[in-house]
mmCIF file of C-alpha atoms and ligand atoms in Angstrom:
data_model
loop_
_atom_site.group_PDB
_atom_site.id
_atom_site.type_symbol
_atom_site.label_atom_id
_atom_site.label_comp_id
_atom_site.label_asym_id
_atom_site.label_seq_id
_atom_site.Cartn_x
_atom_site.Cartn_y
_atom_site.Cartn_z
ATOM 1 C CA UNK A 1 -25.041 -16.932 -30.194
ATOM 2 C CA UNK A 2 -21.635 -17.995 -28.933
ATOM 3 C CA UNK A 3 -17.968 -17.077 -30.100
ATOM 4 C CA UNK A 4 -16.512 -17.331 -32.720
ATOM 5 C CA UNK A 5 -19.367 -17.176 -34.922
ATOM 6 C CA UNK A 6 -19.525 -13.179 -34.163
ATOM 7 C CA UNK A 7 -17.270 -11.091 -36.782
ATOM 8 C CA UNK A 8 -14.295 -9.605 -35.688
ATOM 9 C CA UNK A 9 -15.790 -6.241 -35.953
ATOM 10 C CA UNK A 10 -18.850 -6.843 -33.481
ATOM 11 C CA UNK A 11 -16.192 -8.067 -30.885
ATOM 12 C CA UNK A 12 -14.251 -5.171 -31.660
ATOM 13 C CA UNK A 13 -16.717 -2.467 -30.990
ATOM 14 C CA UNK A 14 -18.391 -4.978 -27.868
ATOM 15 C CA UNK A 15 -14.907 -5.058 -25.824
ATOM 16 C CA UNK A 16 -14.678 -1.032 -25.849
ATOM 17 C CA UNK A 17 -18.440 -1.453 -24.463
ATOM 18 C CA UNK A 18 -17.271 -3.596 -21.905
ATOM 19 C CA UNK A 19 -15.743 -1.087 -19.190
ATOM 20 C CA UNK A 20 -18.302 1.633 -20.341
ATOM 21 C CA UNK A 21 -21.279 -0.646 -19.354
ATOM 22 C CA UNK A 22 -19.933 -1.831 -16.185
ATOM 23 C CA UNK A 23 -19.696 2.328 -15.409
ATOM 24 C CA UNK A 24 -23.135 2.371 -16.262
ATOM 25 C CA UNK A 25 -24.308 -0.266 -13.508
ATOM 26 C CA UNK A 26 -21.877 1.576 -10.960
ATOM 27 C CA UNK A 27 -19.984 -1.705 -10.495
ATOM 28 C CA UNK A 28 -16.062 -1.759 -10.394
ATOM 29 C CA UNK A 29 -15.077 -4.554 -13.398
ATOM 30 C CA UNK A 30 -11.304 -5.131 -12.456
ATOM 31 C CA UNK A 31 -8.356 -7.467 -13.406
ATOM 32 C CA UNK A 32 -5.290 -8.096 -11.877
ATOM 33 C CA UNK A 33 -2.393 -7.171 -13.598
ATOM 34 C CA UNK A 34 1.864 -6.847 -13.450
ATOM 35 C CA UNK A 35 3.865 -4.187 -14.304
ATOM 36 C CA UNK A 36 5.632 -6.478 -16.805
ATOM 37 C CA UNK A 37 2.535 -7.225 -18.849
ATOM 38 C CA UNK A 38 1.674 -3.135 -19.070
ATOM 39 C CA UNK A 39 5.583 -3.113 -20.455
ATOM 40 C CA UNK A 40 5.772 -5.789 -22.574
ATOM 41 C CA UNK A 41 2.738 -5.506 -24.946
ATOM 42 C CA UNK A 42 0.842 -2.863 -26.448
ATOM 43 C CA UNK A 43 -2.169 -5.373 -26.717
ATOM 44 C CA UNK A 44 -2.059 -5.910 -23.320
ATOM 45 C CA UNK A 45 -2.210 -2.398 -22.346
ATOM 46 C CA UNK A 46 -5.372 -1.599 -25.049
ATOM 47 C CA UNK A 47 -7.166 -4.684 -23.953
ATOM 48 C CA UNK A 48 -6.936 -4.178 -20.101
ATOM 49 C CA UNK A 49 -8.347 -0.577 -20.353
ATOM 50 C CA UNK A 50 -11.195 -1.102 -22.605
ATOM 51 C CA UNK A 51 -12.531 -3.602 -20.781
ATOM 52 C CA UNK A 52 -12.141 -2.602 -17.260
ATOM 53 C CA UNK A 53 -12.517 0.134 -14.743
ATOM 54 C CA UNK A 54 -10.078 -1.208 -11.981
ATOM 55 C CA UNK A 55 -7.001 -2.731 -11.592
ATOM 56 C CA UNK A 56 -5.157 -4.815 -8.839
ATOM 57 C CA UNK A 57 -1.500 -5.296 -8.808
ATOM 58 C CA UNK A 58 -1.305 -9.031 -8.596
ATOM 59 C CA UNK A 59 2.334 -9.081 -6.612
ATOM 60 C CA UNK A 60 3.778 -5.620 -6.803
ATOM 61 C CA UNK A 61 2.686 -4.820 -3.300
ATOM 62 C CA UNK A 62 2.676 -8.097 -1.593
ATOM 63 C CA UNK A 63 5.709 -7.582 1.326
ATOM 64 C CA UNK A 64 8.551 -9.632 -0.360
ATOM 65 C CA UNK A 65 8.225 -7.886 -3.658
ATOM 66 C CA UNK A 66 7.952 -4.570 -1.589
ATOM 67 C CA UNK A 67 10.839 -5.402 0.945
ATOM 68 C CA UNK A 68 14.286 -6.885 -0.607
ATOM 69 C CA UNK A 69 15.832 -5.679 2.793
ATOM 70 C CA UNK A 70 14.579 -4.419 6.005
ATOM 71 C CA UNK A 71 15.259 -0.945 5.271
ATOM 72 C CA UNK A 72 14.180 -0.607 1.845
ATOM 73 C CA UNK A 73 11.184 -0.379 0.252
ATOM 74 C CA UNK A 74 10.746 -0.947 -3.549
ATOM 75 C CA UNK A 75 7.750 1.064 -5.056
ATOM 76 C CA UNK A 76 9.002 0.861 -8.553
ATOM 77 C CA UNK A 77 6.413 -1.616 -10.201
ATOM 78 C CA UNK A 78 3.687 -0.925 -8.042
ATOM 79 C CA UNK A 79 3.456 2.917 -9.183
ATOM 80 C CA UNK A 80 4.044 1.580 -12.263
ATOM 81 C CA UNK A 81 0.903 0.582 -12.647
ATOM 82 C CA UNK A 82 -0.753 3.181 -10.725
ATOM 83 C CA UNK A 83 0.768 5.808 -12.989
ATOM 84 C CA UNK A 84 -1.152 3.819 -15.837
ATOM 85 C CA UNK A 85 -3.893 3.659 -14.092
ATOM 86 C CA UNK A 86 -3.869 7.071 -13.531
ATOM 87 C CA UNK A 87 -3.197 8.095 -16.979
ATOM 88 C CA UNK A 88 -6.245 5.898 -18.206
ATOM 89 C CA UNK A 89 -8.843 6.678 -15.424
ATOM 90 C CA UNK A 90 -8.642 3.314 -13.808
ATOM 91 C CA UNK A 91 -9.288 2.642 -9.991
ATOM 92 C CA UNK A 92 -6.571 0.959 -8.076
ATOM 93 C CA UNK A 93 -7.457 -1.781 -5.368
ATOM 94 C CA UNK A 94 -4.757 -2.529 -2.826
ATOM 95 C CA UNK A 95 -3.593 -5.911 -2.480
ATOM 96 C CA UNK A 96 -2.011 -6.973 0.071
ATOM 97 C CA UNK A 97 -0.716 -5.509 3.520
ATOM 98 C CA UNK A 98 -0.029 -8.832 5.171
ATOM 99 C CA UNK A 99 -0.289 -12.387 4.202
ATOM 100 C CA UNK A 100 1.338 -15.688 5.310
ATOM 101 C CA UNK A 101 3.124 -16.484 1.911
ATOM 102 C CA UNK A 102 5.499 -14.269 0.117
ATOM 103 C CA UNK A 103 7.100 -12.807 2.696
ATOM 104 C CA UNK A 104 10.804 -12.418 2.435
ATOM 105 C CA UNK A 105 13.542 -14.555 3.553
ATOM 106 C CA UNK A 106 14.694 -12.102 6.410
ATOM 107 C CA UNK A 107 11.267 -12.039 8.146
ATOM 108 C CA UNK A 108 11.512 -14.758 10.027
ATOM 109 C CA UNK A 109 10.039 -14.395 13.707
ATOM 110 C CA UNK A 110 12.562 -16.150 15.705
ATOM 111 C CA UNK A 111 15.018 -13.235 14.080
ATOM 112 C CA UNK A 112 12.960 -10.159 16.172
ATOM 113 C CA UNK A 113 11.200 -9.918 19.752
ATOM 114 C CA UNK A 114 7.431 -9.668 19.703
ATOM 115 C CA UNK A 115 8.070 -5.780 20.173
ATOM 116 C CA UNK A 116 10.260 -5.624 17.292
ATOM 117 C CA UNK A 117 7.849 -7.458 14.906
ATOM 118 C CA UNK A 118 5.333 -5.392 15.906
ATOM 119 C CA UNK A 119 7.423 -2.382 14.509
ATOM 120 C CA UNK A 120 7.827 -3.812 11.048
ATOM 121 C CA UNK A 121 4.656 -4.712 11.133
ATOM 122 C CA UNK A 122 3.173 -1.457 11.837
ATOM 123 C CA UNK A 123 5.740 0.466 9.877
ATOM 124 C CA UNK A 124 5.506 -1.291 6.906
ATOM 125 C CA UNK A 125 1.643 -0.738 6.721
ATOM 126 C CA UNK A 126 1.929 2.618 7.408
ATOM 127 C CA UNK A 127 4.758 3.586 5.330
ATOM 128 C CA UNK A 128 2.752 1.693 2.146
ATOM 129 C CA UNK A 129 -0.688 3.291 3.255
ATOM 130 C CA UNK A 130 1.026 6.791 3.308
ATOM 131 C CA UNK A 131 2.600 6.045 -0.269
ATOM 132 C CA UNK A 132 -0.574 5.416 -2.121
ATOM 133 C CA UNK A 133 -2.995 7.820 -0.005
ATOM 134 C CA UNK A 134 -5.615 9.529 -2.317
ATOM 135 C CA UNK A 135 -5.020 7.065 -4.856
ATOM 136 C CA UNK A 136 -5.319 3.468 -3.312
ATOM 137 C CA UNK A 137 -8.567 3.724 -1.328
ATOM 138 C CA UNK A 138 -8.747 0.066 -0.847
ATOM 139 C CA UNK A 139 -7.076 -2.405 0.612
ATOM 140 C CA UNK A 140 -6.715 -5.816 1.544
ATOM 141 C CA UNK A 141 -5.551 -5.614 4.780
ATOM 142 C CA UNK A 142 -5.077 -9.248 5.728
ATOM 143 C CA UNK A 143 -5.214 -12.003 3.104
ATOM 144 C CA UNK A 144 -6.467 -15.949 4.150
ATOM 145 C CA UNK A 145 -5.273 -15.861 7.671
ATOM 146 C CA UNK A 146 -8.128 -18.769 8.427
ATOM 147 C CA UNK A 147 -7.389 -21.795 7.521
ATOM 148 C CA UNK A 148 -9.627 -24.680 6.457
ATOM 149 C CA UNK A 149 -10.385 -25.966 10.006
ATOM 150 C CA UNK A 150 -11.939 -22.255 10.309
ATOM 151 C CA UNK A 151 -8.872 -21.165 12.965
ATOM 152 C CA UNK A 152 -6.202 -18.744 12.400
ATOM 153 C CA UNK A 153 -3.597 -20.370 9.965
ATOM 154 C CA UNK A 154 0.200 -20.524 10.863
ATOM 155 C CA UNK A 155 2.053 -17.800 9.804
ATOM 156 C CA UNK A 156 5.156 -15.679 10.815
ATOM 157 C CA UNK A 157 2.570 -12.700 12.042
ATOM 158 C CA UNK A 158 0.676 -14.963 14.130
ATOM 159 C CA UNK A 159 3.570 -16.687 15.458
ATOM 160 C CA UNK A 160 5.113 -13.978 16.325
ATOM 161 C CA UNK A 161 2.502 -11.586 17.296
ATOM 162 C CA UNK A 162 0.221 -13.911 18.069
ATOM 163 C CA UNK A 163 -3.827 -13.589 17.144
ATOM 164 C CA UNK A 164 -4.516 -9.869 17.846
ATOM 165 C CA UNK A 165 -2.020 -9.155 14.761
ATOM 166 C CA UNK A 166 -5.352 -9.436 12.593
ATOM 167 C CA UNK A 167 -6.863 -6.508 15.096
ATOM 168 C CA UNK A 168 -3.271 -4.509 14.761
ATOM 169 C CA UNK A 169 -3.023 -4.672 11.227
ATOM 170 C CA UNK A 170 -6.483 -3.171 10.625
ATOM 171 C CA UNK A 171 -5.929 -0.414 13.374
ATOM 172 C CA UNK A 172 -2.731 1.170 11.770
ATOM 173 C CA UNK A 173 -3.913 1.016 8.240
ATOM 174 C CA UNK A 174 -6.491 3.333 9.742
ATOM 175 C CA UNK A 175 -4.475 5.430 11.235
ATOM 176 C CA UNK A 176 -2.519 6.189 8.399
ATOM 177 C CA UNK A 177 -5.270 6.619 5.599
ATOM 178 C CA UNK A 178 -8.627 6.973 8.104
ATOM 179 C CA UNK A 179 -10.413 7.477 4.400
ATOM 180 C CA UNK A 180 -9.517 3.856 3.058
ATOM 181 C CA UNK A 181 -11.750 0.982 2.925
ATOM 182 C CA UNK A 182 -10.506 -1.635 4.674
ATOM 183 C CA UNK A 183 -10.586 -5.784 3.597
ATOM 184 C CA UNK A 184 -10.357 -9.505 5.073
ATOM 185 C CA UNK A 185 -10.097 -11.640 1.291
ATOM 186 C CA UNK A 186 -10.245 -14.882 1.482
ATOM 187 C CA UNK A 187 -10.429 -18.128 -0.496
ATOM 188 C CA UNK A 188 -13.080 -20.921 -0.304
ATOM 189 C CA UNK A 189 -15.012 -18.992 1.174
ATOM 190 C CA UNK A 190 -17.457 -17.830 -1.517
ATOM 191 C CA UNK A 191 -20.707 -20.054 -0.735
ATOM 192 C CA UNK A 192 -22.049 -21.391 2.239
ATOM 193 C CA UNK A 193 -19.309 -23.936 4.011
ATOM 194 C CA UNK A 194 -17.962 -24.220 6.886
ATOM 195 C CA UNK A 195 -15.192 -21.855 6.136
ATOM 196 C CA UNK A 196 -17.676 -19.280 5.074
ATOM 197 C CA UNK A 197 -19.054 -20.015 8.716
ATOM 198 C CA UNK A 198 -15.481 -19.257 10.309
ATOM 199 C CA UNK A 199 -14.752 -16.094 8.580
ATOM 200 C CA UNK A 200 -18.482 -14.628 9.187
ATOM 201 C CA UNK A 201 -18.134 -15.158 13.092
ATOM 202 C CA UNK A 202 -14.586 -14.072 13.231
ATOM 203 C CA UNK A 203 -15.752 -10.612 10.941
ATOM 204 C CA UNK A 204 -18.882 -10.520 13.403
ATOM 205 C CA UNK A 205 -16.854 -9.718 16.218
ATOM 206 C CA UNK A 206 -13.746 -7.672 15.008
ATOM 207 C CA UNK A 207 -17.395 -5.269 13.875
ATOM 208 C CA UNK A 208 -18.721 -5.622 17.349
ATOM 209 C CA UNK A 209 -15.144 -4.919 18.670
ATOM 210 C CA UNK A 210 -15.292 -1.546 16.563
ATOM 211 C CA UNK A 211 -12.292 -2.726 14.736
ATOM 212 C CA UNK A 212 -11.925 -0.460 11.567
ATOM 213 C CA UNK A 213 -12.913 -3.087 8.866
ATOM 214 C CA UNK A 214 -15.609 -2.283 6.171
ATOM 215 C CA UNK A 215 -15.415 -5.079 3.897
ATOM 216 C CA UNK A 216 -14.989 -8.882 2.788
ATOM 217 C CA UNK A 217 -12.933 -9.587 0.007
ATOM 218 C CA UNK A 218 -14.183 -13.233 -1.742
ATOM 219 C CA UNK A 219 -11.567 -14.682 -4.309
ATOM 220 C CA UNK A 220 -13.512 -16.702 -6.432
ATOM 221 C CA UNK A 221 -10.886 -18.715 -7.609
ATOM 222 C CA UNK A 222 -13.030 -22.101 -8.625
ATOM 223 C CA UNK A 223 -12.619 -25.201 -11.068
ATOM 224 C CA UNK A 224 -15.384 -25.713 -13.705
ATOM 225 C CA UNK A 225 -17.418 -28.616 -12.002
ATOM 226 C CA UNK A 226 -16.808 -27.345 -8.593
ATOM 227 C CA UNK A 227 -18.185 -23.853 -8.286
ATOM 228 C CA UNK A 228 -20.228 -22.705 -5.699
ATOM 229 C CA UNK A 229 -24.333 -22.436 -6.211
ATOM 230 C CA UNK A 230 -25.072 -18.954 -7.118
ATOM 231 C CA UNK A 231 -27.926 -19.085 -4.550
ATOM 232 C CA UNK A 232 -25.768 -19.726 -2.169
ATOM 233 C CA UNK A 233 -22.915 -17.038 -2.883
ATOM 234 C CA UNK A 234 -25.881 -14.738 -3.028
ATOM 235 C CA UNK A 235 -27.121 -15.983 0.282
ATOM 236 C CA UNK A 236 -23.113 -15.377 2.064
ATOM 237 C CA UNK A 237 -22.838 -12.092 0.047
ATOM 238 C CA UNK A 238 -26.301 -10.926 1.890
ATOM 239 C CA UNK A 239 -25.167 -12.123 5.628
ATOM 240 C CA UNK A 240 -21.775 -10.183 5.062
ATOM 241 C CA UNK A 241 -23.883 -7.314 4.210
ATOM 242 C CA UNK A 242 -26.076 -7.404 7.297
ATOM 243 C CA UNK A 243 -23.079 -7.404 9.363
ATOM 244 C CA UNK A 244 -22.239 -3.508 8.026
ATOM 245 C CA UNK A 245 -19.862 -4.939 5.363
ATOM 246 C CA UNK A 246 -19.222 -4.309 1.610
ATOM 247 C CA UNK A 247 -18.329 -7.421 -0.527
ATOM 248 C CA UNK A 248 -16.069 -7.340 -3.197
ATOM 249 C CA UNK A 249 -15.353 -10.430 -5.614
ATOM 250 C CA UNK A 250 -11.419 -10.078 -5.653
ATOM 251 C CA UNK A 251 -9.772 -12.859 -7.767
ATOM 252 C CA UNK A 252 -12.285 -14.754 -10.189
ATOM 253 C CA UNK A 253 -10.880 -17.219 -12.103
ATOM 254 C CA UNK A 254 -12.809 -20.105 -13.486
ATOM 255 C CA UNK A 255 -9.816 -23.180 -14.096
ATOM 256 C CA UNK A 256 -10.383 -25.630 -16.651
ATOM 257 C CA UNK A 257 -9.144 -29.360 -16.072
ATOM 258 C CA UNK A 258 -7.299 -30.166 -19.753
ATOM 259 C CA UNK A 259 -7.907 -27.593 -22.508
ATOM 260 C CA UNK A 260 -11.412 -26.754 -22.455
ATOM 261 C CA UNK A 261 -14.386 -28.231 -25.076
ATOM 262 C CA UNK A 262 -16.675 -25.732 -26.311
ATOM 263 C CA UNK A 263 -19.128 -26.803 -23.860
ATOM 264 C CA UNK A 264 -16.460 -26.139 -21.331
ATOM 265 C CA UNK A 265 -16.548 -23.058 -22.479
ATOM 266 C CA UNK A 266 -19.937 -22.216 -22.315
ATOM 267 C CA UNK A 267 -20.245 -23.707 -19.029
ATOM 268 C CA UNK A 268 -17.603 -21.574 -17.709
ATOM 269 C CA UNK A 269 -19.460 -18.716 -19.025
ATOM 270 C CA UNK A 270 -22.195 -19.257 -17.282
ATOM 271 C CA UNK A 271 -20.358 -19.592 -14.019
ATOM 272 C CA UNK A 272 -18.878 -15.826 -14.740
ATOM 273 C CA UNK A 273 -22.351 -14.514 -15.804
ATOM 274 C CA UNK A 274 -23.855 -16.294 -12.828
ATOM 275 C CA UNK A 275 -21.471 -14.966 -10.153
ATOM 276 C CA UNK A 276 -21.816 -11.489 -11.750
ATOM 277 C CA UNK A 277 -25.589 -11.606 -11.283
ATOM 278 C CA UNK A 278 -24.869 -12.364 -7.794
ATOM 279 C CA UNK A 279 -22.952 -8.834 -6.754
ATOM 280 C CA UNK A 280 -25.371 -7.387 -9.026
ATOM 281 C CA UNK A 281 -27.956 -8.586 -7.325
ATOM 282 C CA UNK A 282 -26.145 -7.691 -3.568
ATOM 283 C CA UNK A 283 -26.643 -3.852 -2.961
ATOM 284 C CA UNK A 284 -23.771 -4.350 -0.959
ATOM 285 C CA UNK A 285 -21.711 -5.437 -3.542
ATOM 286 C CA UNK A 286 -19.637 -3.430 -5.075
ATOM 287 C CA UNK A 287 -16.685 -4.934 -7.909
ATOM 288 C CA UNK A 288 -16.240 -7.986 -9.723
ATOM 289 C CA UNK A 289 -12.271 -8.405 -10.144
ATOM 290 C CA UNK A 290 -10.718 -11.133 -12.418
ATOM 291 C CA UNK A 291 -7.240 -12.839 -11.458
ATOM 292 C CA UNK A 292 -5.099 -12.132 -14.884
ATOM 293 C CA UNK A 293 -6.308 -10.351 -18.355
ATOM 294 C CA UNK A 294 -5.793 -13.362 -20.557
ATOM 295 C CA UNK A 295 -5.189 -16.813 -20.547
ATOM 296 C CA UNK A 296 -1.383 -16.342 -21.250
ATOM 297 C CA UNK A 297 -1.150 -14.405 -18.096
ATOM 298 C CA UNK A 298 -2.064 -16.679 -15.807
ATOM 299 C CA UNK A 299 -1.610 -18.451 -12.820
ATOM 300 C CA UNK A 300 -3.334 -21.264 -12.167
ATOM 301 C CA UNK A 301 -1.172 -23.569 -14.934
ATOM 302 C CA UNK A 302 1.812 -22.727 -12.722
ATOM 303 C CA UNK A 303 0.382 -23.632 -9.239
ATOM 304 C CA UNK A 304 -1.710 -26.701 -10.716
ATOM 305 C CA UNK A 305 -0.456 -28.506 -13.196
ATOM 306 C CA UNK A 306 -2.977 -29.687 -15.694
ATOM 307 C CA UNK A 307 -5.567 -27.068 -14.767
ATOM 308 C CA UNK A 308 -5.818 -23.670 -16.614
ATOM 309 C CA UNK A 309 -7.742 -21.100 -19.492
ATOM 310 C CA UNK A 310 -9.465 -19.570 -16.564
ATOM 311 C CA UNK A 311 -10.184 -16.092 -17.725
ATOM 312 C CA UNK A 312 -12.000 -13.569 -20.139
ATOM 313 C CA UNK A 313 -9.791 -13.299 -23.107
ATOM 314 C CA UNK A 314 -8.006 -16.359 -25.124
ATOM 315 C CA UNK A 315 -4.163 -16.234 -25.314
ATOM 316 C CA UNK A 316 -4.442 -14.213 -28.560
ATOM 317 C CA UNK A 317 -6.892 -11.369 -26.571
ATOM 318 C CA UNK A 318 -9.673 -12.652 -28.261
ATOM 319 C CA UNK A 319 -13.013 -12.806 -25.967
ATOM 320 C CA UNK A 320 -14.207 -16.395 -24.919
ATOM 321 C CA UNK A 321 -18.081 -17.107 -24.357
ATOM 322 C CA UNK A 322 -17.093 -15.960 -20.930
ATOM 323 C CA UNK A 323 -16.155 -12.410 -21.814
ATOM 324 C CA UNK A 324 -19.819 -12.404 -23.858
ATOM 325 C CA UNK A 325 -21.437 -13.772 -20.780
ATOM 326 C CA UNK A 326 -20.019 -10.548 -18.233
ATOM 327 C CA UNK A 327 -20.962 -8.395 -21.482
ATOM 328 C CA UNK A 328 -24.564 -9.457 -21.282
ATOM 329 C CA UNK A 329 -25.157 -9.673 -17.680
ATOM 330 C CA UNK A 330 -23.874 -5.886 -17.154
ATOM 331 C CA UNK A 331 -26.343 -5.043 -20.525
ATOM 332 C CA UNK A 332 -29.077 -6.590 -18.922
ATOM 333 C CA UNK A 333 -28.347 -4.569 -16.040
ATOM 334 C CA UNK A 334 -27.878 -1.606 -17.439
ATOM 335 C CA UNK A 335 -31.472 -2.220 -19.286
ATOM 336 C CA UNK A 336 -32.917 -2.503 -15.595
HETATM 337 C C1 XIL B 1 -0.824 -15.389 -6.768
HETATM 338 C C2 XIL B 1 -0.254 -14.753 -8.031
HETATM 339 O O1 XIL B 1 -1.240 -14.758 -9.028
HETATM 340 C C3 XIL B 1 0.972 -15.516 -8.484
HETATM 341 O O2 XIL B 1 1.595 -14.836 -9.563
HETATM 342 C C4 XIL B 1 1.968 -15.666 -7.326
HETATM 343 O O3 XIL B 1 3.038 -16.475 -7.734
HETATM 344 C C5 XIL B 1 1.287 -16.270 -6.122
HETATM 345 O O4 XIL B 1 0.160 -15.474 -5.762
HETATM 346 N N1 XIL B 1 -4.740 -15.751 -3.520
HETATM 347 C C6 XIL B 1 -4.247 -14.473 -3.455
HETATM 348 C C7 XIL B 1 -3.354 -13.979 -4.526
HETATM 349 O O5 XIL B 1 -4.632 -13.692 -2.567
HETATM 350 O O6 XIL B 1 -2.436 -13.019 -4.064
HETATM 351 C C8 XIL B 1 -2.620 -15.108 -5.202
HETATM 352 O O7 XIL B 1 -1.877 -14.574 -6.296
HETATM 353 C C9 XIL B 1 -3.596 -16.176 -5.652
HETATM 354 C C10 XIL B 1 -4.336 -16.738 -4.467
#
């Protein structure tokens, strides 16, 4: 039976179940969240830690919210939502070190020398590595720096480090937290395509070059109609695993073209409960993350236009058929 023909008490005492049965399956359930969200609503707060075990700031630590200026670095929101974290058990997941968007205005690589952009580089990973060691044991290290023709994309780290920044940037996040899982995420990459291809045979050899990476981060961020086959996720998760690698589905959202129908609805459900089943079913699988808490909060209607009501909960943090969906697939999970 779908929502909203459950009462508002069985949804009640379901969304408390929601975090406790993903602890049961051992999986990480995570959302993606801003420090101004924890601040400005009580609901928001309640609703994000009964229902999930992780969280991911979703700009805090990107570099041009982290670095106004050269010389400073701004931790405020970021701990922020640690410290809330913290307070309610949650995980943290690390996102990101390094990524071609952004970035701020003063990192521009025709301002530095290869030598000196090497030194922000490094510094800044280190200095944000040290910050949150012991409490942020993974990151995402480098975020969609292959493009769509399956090459390295332009950015200002490849243009002015050129390709090995990929190698560099793994390297000194080791070095400065040698106990933190390190991630490539990516986009459109979360079936089989030739994207998918790319990113495998560029992950294949930083491995066989004994580069410190340990795992792939996919996105998941799809369009009802559009979504990958969940054999074939399955069958990308497994060839990431053979390669030594733990996979990690980082930014689910599921966009809806025009408000959705209830069979919308129930469609997108099914994509949720079907890409679930997937890193359920992937030993080497190990969270299932989801790109804003409610439908208020997020993106996609600001980046494309017409498109939106991608996530769990409905802009009044009630649960949509898709919340029901992850609730079921981690019961039947739990049931073995
Ligand atoms: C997005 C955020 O959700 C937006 O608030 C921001 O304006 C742009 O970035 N892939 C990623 C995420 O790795 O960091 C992006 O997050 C969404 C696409």
């Amino acid at each position: 039976m779908w929502w909203p023909l459950r009462s508002r008490r069985d949804r009640d005492r379901s969304s408390a179940g929601l975090r406790k049965l993903a602890d049961a399956c051992g999986v990480r359930l995570g959302c993606a969240v801003s420090a101004r969200g924890l601040d400005a609503d009580p609901a928001y707060r309640e609703t994000l830690a009964s229902a999930f075990n992780l969280v991911t700031p979703e700009n805090a630590l990107k570099f041009g919210p982290l670095r106004p200026t050269p010389d400073t670095f701004s931790f405020g929101e970021a701990d922020a939502i640690v410290a809330f974290a913290q307070e309610q058990r949650m995980e943290v997941r690390g996102h990101t070190l390094l990524w071609h968007k952004m970035n701020p205005s003063w990192l521009k690589p025709e301002n530095f020398t290869r030598g000196e952009l090497a030194a922000v580089l490094e510094r800044h990973i280190k200095r944000v590595v040290t910050h949150y060691k012991g409490v942020i044991r993974t990151w995402d290290v480098v975020n969609e720096a292959i493009g769509g023709t399956g090459t390295l994309r332009p950015s200002p780290w490849l243009e002015g480090l050129g390709p090995e920044y990929v190698t560099q940037a793994f390297r000194w996040a080791h070095e400065a937290d040698p106990g933190a899982r390190l991630f490539y995420n990516d986009y459109g990459a979360d079936g089989l395509n030739r994207k998918s291809d790319a990113i495998h045979a560029f992950l294949e050899e930083l491995v066989a070059e004994n580069v410190p990476i340990h795992g792939v981060g996919l996105q998941m961020h799809v369009t009802l109609g559009s979504e990958p086959a969940k054999k074939d996720v399955a069958a990308n998760m497994a060839r990431f695993a053979e390669l030594g690698l733990e996979v990690q589905v980082t930014e689910m959202d599921v966009a809806c073209i025009g408000r959705p129908t209830r069979k919308m609805l129930r469609r997108q459900a099914r994509v949720y409960e079907e890409m679930l089943e997937a890193v359920l079913g992937c030993d080497s699988a190990t969270a299932f993350i989801v790109w804003g808490l409610t439908d208020a909060h997020s993106w996609i209607p600001y980046t494309f236009p017409g498109k939106g009501w991608p996530l769990l909960f409905d802009e009044e943090y009630q649960p949509k058929p898709a919340y029901w969906a992850v609730r079921d697939a981690l019961a039947s999970e739990t049931r073995g």
